[in-house]
């Protein structure tokens, strides 16, 4: 796009095409170094937004997509965490809450290695970043290698995963915990209601909700919930952003599924840089087994969140049970026990038995030292003893492990059935998969993550369906996503039944993921997509037209090591409640 507005890339696209309108959204939200989700409601850089945005930007400008991720990771803390917000210092403090003066990252986060020159939040968001970095590299491998993009990103991404796997294994079962609802990304989900009920809310007059300046109160979190969000964030900040001391810790299936998918991506990056990558693939498969062991609920046909502190004597609820069985008595617990005592239970036992030799082998050398590191410190014995309680709420997060290549076939097939069943209605009554159970007690088609459909979660589902051979269902979902993005004006989220736009319009990740879907050939299977070139004629012209400086060649000639795709992502194919 030139300064006069003329488009100089992909000239075969009609002037009013969905492709060009999506590109205009990303251009309008670009700040020069990163992309805001939307200028009014979210005027800073958000962590998982930027990862999804980079995935779409790679089709327009691989250089700009690399810059997006480089800017974000430039604000990484010394302990490895990637903060969920990187603040733009030119934005007034009262334009967004919680603002930089609330988080006080450079002072309160000093012990955790917060940067001194960049203001950030102190919490994190889902780890989509390695996945995004690998896809961005694939868009233009020559550019990536000349700029040493992956060799610069890899140590930072490895430190990020190390932080999550070591500092955030608060339940001792190998999975990462979120310590605030904002971290999981689905901020207002009913999954958080029970663990949040233990939290004393901050006084209403101690903060001002800037999100209500841009959206209806009926569509946003309640004041009571918001007060609890503020209390959790305040306590975390005042504790120096140390992990394991708060009142809230939840193992979420989507957060951990994205971590596992990104581990596979890190393995691919390691191979590109000349290493084997086998240890990371093995770790991803172990994490997949842990995800099934701790969060899979066979009687319900999906994954559930686990409240790490539920029923463990820290003031948490047991949801009808006690700490010995994770608090899973009542209907949910009895169904699980009866199901696991039958055929599926024996299958689970055989799976864990088959993994045992691999686990023993993988825990040698480097992995053994990682485990020792994880189990050291004041919380080690407490972590090992926690089982917590499953939270019996059906969220779209419980479907997203479908993106994992090592997911057992029977579980993948069950997730597909659940997605199309009465609780999510995908391919039936719902245009897109809702964020929460259509039949649930807390369902609301317009209230943030308590029912509306979101583009990033449905994009992940589309990839998961395709990965597990459900190409017809994937194509239907792809078509629905593109139609809804078009008719909603690239809305932040939509009514799952009607596609009515909700939240901000011209939302960046909606536009970015629309571009990614448009560049995916209809009907392409996994083998076809693994060999596609995703760079398209004209993306360098896009860079030149925007005045982006040409990249500087580096003395980097690392040979490319071919690898077999392990997942659908290794192919060529937000208001104040965000914190």
CSV table of C-alpha atoms in Angstrom, one decimal, residues 137 141-151 271-274 551-561:
chain,number,residue,atom,x,y,z
A,137,UNK,CA,10.3,-18.4,9.3
A,141,UNK,CA,13.3,-18.9,4.9
A,142,UNK,CA,15.9,-16.9,3.0
A,143,UNK,CA,15.0,-13.6,4.8
A,144,UNK,CA,14.8,-15.4,8.1
A,145,UNK,CA,18.3,-17.0,7.7
A,146,UNK,CA,19.9,-13.7,6.4
A,147,UNK,CA,18.6,-11.9,9.5
A,148,UNK,CA,19.5,-14.8,11.9
A,149,UNK,CA,15.8,-14.6,13.0
A,150,UNK,CA,15.5,-18.1,14.4
A,151,UNK,CA,19.0,-18.2,16.0
A,271,UNK,CA,16.5,-28.8,13.5
A,272,UNK,CA,16.6,-25.8,11.3
A,273,UNK,CA,19.5,-24.6,13.4
A,274,UNK,CA,21.4,-27.9,13.1
A,551,UNK,CA,17.1,-6.2,6.1
A,552,UNK,CA,20.8,-6.4,6.7
A,553,UNK,CA,22.4,-9.7,5.8
A,554,UNK,CA,24.1,-11.5,8.6
A,555,UNK,CA,26.9,-14.0,8.3
A,556,UNK,CA,24.5,-16.9,8.9
A,557,UNK,CA,24.5,-19.9,6.6
A,558,UNK,CA,23.1,-22.5,8.9
A,559,UNK,CA,22.0,-25.4,6.7
A,560,UNK,CA,18.3,-26.3,6.6
A,561,UNK,CA,17.6,-29.7,8.0
